[in-house]
Amino acid sequence: MHNKPDYIEELIRDNREFFTPSTLPEGHTKRFEQRLKKQRQPVLKPIIPWLTTAAAAIVLIAVLLPQVRPQKGSEKQGVLTQVSDQYGEVEYYFTSSIHKSIGQLETLLAEGYGTSTDSLMIQEELRELEERHLQLQEDLKLAPDDERIVNAMIEVYRRKMDLINAILMELQEVKQRKNQTNETTNL
Amino acid sequence: MKQQIYKWILWVIPLFMGVMASAQTPYSKTYHQSYPAAKVSKLLLESKFGNATLKDNGSNTVTVDVRVEVKEQNEKAAKQILDRIQINIELSGGTLMVETSIESGGMSNGSFSIEYDINLPKNKDVMAECKYGNLYIDALTGAGMFEIAYGNISGRNLLTKGNLMLELAYGNATFDNLQDALMEVKYSNLAVKEKARNLVIESKNSTVKIGEMQELTIESKYDDVKIGSLDQMVIEMGYTNVEIGKLSTTFVAETRYGNINLQQVAANFNKIVIEGEYGDIRLGMPDNANYKVDMECDYGSIVVPEYTGLKIEKDQHTTHVFGAVGTGKTTGALVTSSKYVNVTVTAP
């Protein structure tokens, strides 16, 4: 399949700086080629499931939560409050909803659903979203109150909430699926 | 009494209209530059808070027209805003630069807009960075490198020869036809309405919709991927749902927490290889094809139609389905390895 588009590899190689280091990992195309060639290979095997789960929970609680939990006494002191009270309310809604979902996510990870890979993925996503927010705050200094920037900030919040909820739903489904499997096995 | 009310209305309405007119009166400034097309090899566009349109009107002149408009009632404030916005247009060594410079401070809510109209032959190279605005490109056969954030990019035919790059965040990308592109799509929507050829995509938290796809390599997280018809695809996916209308040749996937739905697989398909953890896989396999099957699942299920005559072995946690479908020489292979996945094979 990938004998033909050698130029894509060349493009990646020649223009690597165009992308951030995390976007197209080294050997990206080759890994895909190899997958085409191989017929079957075992999927990821968690060696010590309880250990990876515990690590996942610890990583998530320790690293992620401070980023999204609204601070006591400053819950309405977000950046958008400076634009208007209404935007401040919107911001508060998102930060508190995200906080709530993160709490549920913590519980699921602590119960053993999800792996350390999952929590690292989430961590990476939220870190990136945080960077976006900081950049937007800088842009807001350039044009205070500009609706385009305010809307972008709200969009980042919305996406952050959607992301956490999507992961939450998947892990809830994993929980359901594992419970069903256990029930079937017990029967 | 009635007459008094009418008089009042007659006075107030024109006054109100006048105020409205002055509120809508824009203060503006424009820029215009033109160059012989032969002297321009590349366009470098940096657009902020504006809408840019790139078109090829067939002439041998490259033109740049920019209009900055401020919707501000107060003339002094409007002029201050206009003064803070500068558009630099410069041709240097074959590179035409169109840059937007905005001094920080004191601009009121959504009070200005910038429109860029650029006429450029489609075979020229384009590098564009657009933020908080939209970019439209009618056609492109030269190289393209686009960085779009909090805005949209759209175009008709972006048919470059292996040198198109797009970095899109928090926006929409919509094209009629697209080929040979390397794309990074985050928190966005990407749509190719008609045909796409040879795409390499890294996407996150996005939707990817393609009408007719020839060859696609994609690393996808938290996405929805929908393709009408597909020739070949390799995907590494997490928390992503994939739906393919028709698959012609090859589909290779590694999936976690996602669903795969191949609605209709062609009789002469070559290979379907899927490794997965958690999720559902549905495969609409042809009933007139000859192919080998090797499917294994831990803590999940595999359902295959009876007509296939495949062997099914089950122990406590594992299901293994294997054999050959069809009576002729096998030309295709269906291989899956999964855990906590329900695999359903159906007839088309």
mmCIF file of N, CA, C and O in Angstrom, chain B residues 260-312:
data_model
loop_
_atom_site.group_PDB
_atom_site.id
_atom_site.type_symbol
_atom_site.label_atom_id
_atom_site.label_comp_id
_atom_site.label_asym_id
_atom_site.label_seq_id
_atom_site.Cartn_x
_atom_site.Cartn_y
_atom_site.Cartn_z
ATOM 1 N N ILE B 260 -16.090 0.104 15.183
ATOM 2 C CA ILE B 260 -15.803 0.069 13.745
ATOM 3 C C ILE B 260 -17.006 -0.535 13.033
ATOM 4 O O ILE B 260 -17.503 -1.593 13.441
ATOM 5 N N ASN B 261 -17.447 0.119 12.004
ATOM 6 C CA ASN B 261 -18.564 -0.399 11.226
ATOM 7 C C ASN B 261 -18.208 -0.346 9.740
ATOM 8 O O ASN B 261 -18.175 0.728 9.148
ATOM 9 N N LEU B 262 -17.897 -1.509 9.170
ATOM 10 C CA LEU B 262 -17.655 -1.596 7.724
ATOM 11 C C LEU B 262 -18.954 -2.125 7.121
ATOM 12 O O LEU B 262 -19.244 -3.319 7.203
ATOM 13 N N GLN B 263 -19.728 -1.232 6.558
ATOM 14 C CA GLN B 263 -21.084 -1.631 6.152
ATOM 15 C C GLN B 263 -21.103 -2.616 4.999
ATOM 16 O O GLN B 263 -21.876 -3.553 4.993
ATOM 17 N N GLN B 264 -20.227 -2.391 4.035
ATOM 18 C CA GLN B 264 -20.272 -3.255 2.847
ATOM 19 C C GLN B 264 -18.854 -3.462 2.315
ATOM 20 O O GLN B 264 -18.204 -2.523 1.870
ATOM 21 N N VAL B 265 -18.403 -4.693 2.378
ATOM 22 C CA VAL B 265 -17.054 -5.012 1.899
ATOM 23 C C VAL B 265 -17.168 -5.630 0.504
ATOM 24 O O VAL B 265 -18.014 -6.506 0.271
ATOM 25 N N ALA B 266 -16.306 -5.175 -0.406
ATOM 26 C CA ALA B 266 -16.368 -5.668 -1.791
ATOM 27 C C ALA B 266 -15.936 -7.132 -1.876
ATOM 28 O O ALA B 266 -15.119 -7.599 -1.070
ATOM 29 N N ALA B 267 -16.448 -7.837 -2.867
ATOM 30 C CA ALA B 267 -16.151 -9.268 -3.008
ATOM 31 C C ALA B 267 -14.660 -9.504 -3.263
ATOM 32 O O ALA B 267 -14.117 -10.541 -2.847
ATOM 33 N N ASN B 268 -14.008 -8.604 -3.921
ATOM 34 C CA ASN B 268 -12.582 -8.798 -4.221
ATOM 35 C C ASN B 268 -11.680 -8.067 -3.223
ATOM 36 O O ASN B 268 -10.578 -7.676 -3.558
ATOM 37 N N PHE B 269 -12.166 -7.923 -1.999
ATOM 38 C CA PHE B 269 -11.338 -7.222 -0.998
ATOM 39 C C PHE B 269 -10.061 -8.021 -0.757
ATOM 40 O O PHE B 269 -10.004 -9.239 -0.961
ATOM 41 N N ASN B 270 -9.045 -7.296 -0.299
ATOM 42 C CA ASN B 270 -7.750 -7.927 -0.104
ATOM 43 C C ASN B 270 -7.521 -8.334 1.357
ATOM 44 O O ASN B 270 -7.185 -9.482 1.639
ATOM 45 N N LYS B 271 -7.733 -7.411 2.259
ATOM 46 C CA LYS B 271 -7.366 -7.692 3.640
ATOM 47 C C LYS B 271 -8.128 -6.834 4.636
ATOM 48 O O LYS B 271 -8.268 -5.634 4.448
ATOM 49 N N ILE B 272 -8.601 -7.470 5.699
ATOM 50 C CA ILE B 272 -9.135 -6.715 6.836
ATOM 51 C C ILE B 272 -8.427 -7.251 8.073
ATOM 52 O O ILE B 272 -8.540 -8.441 8.401
ATOM 53 N N VAL B 273 -7.666 -6.400 8.718
ATOM 54 C CA VAL B 273 -6.927 -6.804 9.924
ATOM 55 C C VAL B 273 -7.285 -5.820 11.035
ATOM 56 O O VAL B 273 -7.070 -4.614 10.900
ATOM 57 N N ILE B 274 -7.832 -6.338 12.125
ATOM 58 C CA ILE B 274 -8.228 -5.444 13.219
ATOM 59 C C ILE B 274 -7.758 -6.015 14.555
ATOM 60 O O ILE B 274 -8.012 -7.185 14.861
ATOM 61 N N GLU B 275 -7.065 -5.182 15.305
ATOM 62 C CA GLU B 275 -6.743 -5.527 16.683
ATOM 63 C C GLU B 275 -7.521 -4.566 17.560
ATOM 64 O O GLU B 275 -7.466 -3.353 17.334
ATOM 65 N N GLY B 276 -8.231 -5.083 18.554
ATOM 66 C CA GLY B 276 -9.052 -4.152 19.313
ATOM 67 C C GLY B 276 -9.258 -4.519 20.768
ATOM 68 O O GLY B 276 -9.237 -5.697 21.144
ATOM 69 N N GLU B 277 -9.451 -3.487 21.565
ATOM 70 C CA GLU B 277 -9.837 -3.651 22.965
ATOM 71 C C GLU B 277 -11.037 -2.766 23.236
ATOM 72 O O GLU B 277 -10.987 -1.565 22.957
ATOM 73 N N TYR B 278 -12.066 -3.298 23.764
ATOM 74 C CA TYR B 278 -13.294 -2.583 24.118
ATOM 75 C C TYR B 278 -13.925 -1.900 22.890
ATOM 76 O O TYR B 278 -13.284 -1.133 22.198
ATOM 77 N N GLY B 279 -15.192 -2.183 22.704
ATOM 78 C CA GLY B 279 -15.914 -1.564 21.596
ATOM 79 C C GLY B 279 -16.657 -2.616 20.794
ATOM 80 O O GLY B 279 -16.697 -3.798 21.161
ATOM 81 N N ASP B 280 -17.243 -2.197 19.733
ATOM 82 C CA ASP B 280 -17.977 -3.106 18.855
ATOM 83 C C ASP B 280 -17.413 -3.027 17.442
ATOM 84 O O ASP B 280 -17.033 -1.951 16.979
ATOM 85 N N ILE B 281 -17.399 -4.178 16.794
ATOM 86 C CA ILE B 281 -16.952 -4.223 15.398
ATOM 87 C C ILE B 281 -18.049 -4.895 14.578
ATOM 88 O O ILE B 281 -18.484 -6.000 14.913
ATOM 89 N N ARG B 282 -18.491 -4.211 13.543
ATOM 90 C CA ARG B 282 -19.495 -4.803 12.636
ATOM 91 C C ARG B 282 -18.904 -4.839 11.233
ATOM 92 O O ARG B 282 -18.396 -3.843 10.731
ATOM 93 N N LEU B 283 -18.994 -6.014 10.613
ATOM 94 C CA LEU B 283 -18.402 -6.190 9.289
ATOM 95 C C LEU B 283 -19.450 -6.744 8.329
ATOM 96 O O LEU B 283 -19.957 -7.863 8.525
ATOM 97 N N GLY B 284 -19.780 -5.969 7.324
ATOM 98 C CA GLY B 284 -20.732 -6.443 6.310
ATOM 99 C C GLY B 284 -19.972 -7.168 5.211
ATOM 100 O O GLY B 284 -19.545 -6.566 4.226
ATOM 101 N N MET B 285 -19.760 -8.464 5.396
ATOM 102 C CA MET B 285 -18.907 -9.220 4.474
ATOM 103 C C MET B 285 -19.700 -9.708 3.264
ATOM 104 O O MET B 285 -20.886 -10.040 3.384
ATOM 105 N N PRO B 286 -19.030 -9.796 2.106
ATOM 106 C CA PRO B 286 -19.735 -10.241 0.892
ATOM 107 C C PRO B 286 -20.052 -11.746 0.973
ATOM 108 O O PRO B 286 -19.274 -12.514 1.545
ATOM 109 N N ASP B 287 -21.162 -12.143 0.394
ATOM 110 C CA ASP B 287 -21.506 -13.572 0.437
ATOM 111 C C ASP B 287 -21.021 -14.321 -0.813
ATOM 112 O O ASP B 287 -21.208 -15.521 -0.934
ATOM 113 N N ASN B 288 -20.393 -13.575 -1.737
ATOM 114 C CA ASN B 288 -19.917 -14.223 -2.963
ATOM 115 C C ASN B 288 -18.392 -14.170 -3.080
ATOM 116 O O ASN B 288 -17.847 -14.215 -4.169
ATOM 117 N N ALA B 289 -17.725 -14.036 -1.952
ATOM 118 C CA ALA B 289 -16.259 -13.891 -1.987
ATOM 119 C C ALA B 289 -15.584 -15.135 -1.413
ATOM 120 O O ALA B 289 -16.213 -15.936 -0.712
ATOM 121 N N ASN B 290 -14.310 -15.271 -1.742
ATOM 122 C CA ASN B 290 -13.516 -16.383 -1.202
ATOM 123 C C ASN B 290 -12.410 -15.791 -0.334
ATOM 124 O O ASN B 290 -11.533 -15.086 -0.842
ATOM 125 N N TYR B 291 -12.491 -16.056 0.952
ATOM 126 C CA TYR B 291 -11.476 -15.468 1.844
ATOM 127 C C TYR B 291 -11.251 -16.331 3.087
ATOM 128 O O TYR B 291 -12.127 -17.089 3.504
ATOM 129 N N LYS B 292 -10.044 -16.166 3.631
ATOM 130 C CA LYS B 292 -9.683 -16.876 4.863
ATOM 131 C C LYS B 292 -10.138 -16.078 6.068
ATOM 132 O O LYS B 292 -10.136 -14.846 6.031
ATOM 133 N N VAL B 293 -10.452 -16.790 7.124
ATOM 134 C CA VAL B 293 -10.889 -16.115 8.349
ATOM 135 C C VAL B 293 -10.108 -16.653 9.552
ATOM 136 O O VAL B 293 -9.937 -17.857 9.702
ATOM 137 N N ASP B 294 -9.633 -15.735 10.359
ATOM 138 C CA ASP B 294 -9.003 -16.101 11.622
ATOM 139 C C ASP B 294 -9.361 -15.020 12.636
ATOM 140 O O ASP B 294 -8.785 -13.939 12.628
ATOM 141 N N MET B 295 -10.341 -15.323 13.480
ATOM 142 C CA MET B 295 -10.819 -14.303 14.421
ATOM 143 C C MET B 295 -10.772 -14.864 15.835
ATOM 144 O O MET B 295 -11.262 -15.968 16.084
ATOM 145 N N GLU B 296 -10.189 -14.069 16.726
ATOM 146 C CA GLU B 296 -10.086 -14.534 18.110
ATOM 147 C C GLU B 296 -10.531 -13.427 19.044
ATOM 148 O O GLU B 296 -10.222 -12.253 18.806
ATOM 149 N N CYS B 297 -11.246 -13.798 20.095
ATOM 150 C CA CYS B 297 -11.760 -12.774 21.010
ATOM 151 C C CYS B 297 -11.734 -13.267 22.453
ATOM 152 O O CYS B 297 -12.200 -14.373 22.749
ATOM 153 N N ASP B 298 -11.146 -12.461 23.345
ATOM 154 C CA ASP B 298 -11.191 -12.749 24.779
ATOM 155 C C ASP B 298 -12.276 -11.888 25.408
ATOM 156 O O ASP B 298 -12.344 -10.691 25.143
ATOM 157 N N TYR B 299 -13.045 -12.449 26.274
ATOM 158 C CA TYR B 299 -14.089 -11.708 26.990
ATOM 159 C C TYR B 299 -14.961 -10.888 26.038
ATOM 160 O O TYR B 299 -15.169 -9.700 26.236
ATOM 161 N N GLY B 300 -15.408 -11.471 25.018
ATOM 162 C CA GLY B 300 -16.289 -10.760 24.096
ATOM 163 C C GLY B 300 -17.048 -11.794 23.294
ATOM 164 O O GLY B 300 -17.229 -12.938 23.723
ATOM 165 N N SER B 301 -17.503 -11.406 22.139
ATOM 166 C CA SER B 301 -18.236 -12.379 21.328
ATOM 167 C C SER B 301 -17.898 -12.207 19.853
ATOM 168 O O SER B 301 -17.472 -11.139 19.422
ATOM 169 N N ILE B 302 -18.080 -13.314 19.118
ATOM 170 C CA ILE B 302 -17.955 -13.250 17.658
ATOM 171 C C ILE B 302 -19.194 -13.931 17.078
ATOM 172 O O ILE B 302 -19.498 -15.075 17.418
ATOM 173 N N VAL B 303 -19.883 -13.196 16.249
ATOM 174 C CA VAL B 303 -21.075 -13.764 15.610
ATOM 175 C C VAL B 303 -20.847 -13.777 14.108
ATOM 176 O O VAL B 303 -20.522 -12.739 13.520
ATOM 177 N N VAL B 304 -20.994 -14.951 13.481
ATOM 178 C CA VAL B 304 -20.832 -15.041 12.019
ATOM 179 C C VAL B 304 -22.063 -15.726 11.416
ATOM 180 O O VAL B 304 -22.703 -16.559 12.069
ATOM 181 N N PRO B 305 -22.413 -15.390 10.177
ATOM 182 C CA PRO B 305 -23.580 -16.043 9.562
ATOM 183 C C PRO B 305 -23.329 -17.545 9.360
ATOM 184 O O PRO B 305 -22.196 -17.961 9.115
ATOM 185 N N GLU B 306 -24.388 -18.297 9.432
ATOM 186 C CA GLU B 306 -24.261 -19.766 9.320
ATOM 187 C C GLU B 306 -23.704 -20.209 7.971
ATOM 188 O O GLU B 306 -22.940 -21.157 7.871
ATOM 189 N N TYR B 307 -24.097 -19.489 6.890
ATOM 190 C CA TYR B 307 -23.717 -19.928 5.552
ATOM 191 C C TYR B 307 -22.208 -20.011 5.362
ATOM 192 O O TYR B 307 -21.707 -20.703 4.481
ATOM 193 N N THR B 308 -21.476 -19.287 6.193
ATOM 194 C CA THR B 308 -20.020 -19.251 6.011
ATOM 195 C C THR B 308 -19.375 -20.608 6.304
ATOM 196 O O THR B 308 -18.308 -20.922 5.785
ATOM 197 N N GLY B 309 -20.018 -21.384 7.152
ATOM 198 C CA GLY B 309 -19.481 -22.712 7.498
ATOM 199 C C GLY B 309 -18.186 -22.648 8.286
ATOM 200 O O GLY B 309 -17.418 -23.630 8.317
ATOM 201 N N LEU B 310 -17.944 -21.547 8.941
ATOM 202 C CA LEU B 310 -16.686 -21.391 9.683
ATOM 203 C C LEU B 310 -16.704 -22.218 10.971
ATOM 204 O O LEU B 310 -17.758 -22.462 11.559
ATOM 205 N N LYS B 311 -15.511 -22.643 11.374
ATOM 206 C CA LYS B 311 -15.410 -23.413 12.622
ATOM 207 C C LYS B 311 -15.371 -22.449 13.806
ATOM 208 O O LYS B 311 -14.718 -21.409 13.736
ATOM 209 N N ILE B 312 -16.063 -22.836 14.877
ATOM 210 C CA ILE B 312 -16.088 -21.986 16.073
ATOM 211 C C ILE B 312 -15.628 -22.814 17.276
ATOM 212 O O ILE B 312 -16.209 -23.860 17.574
#
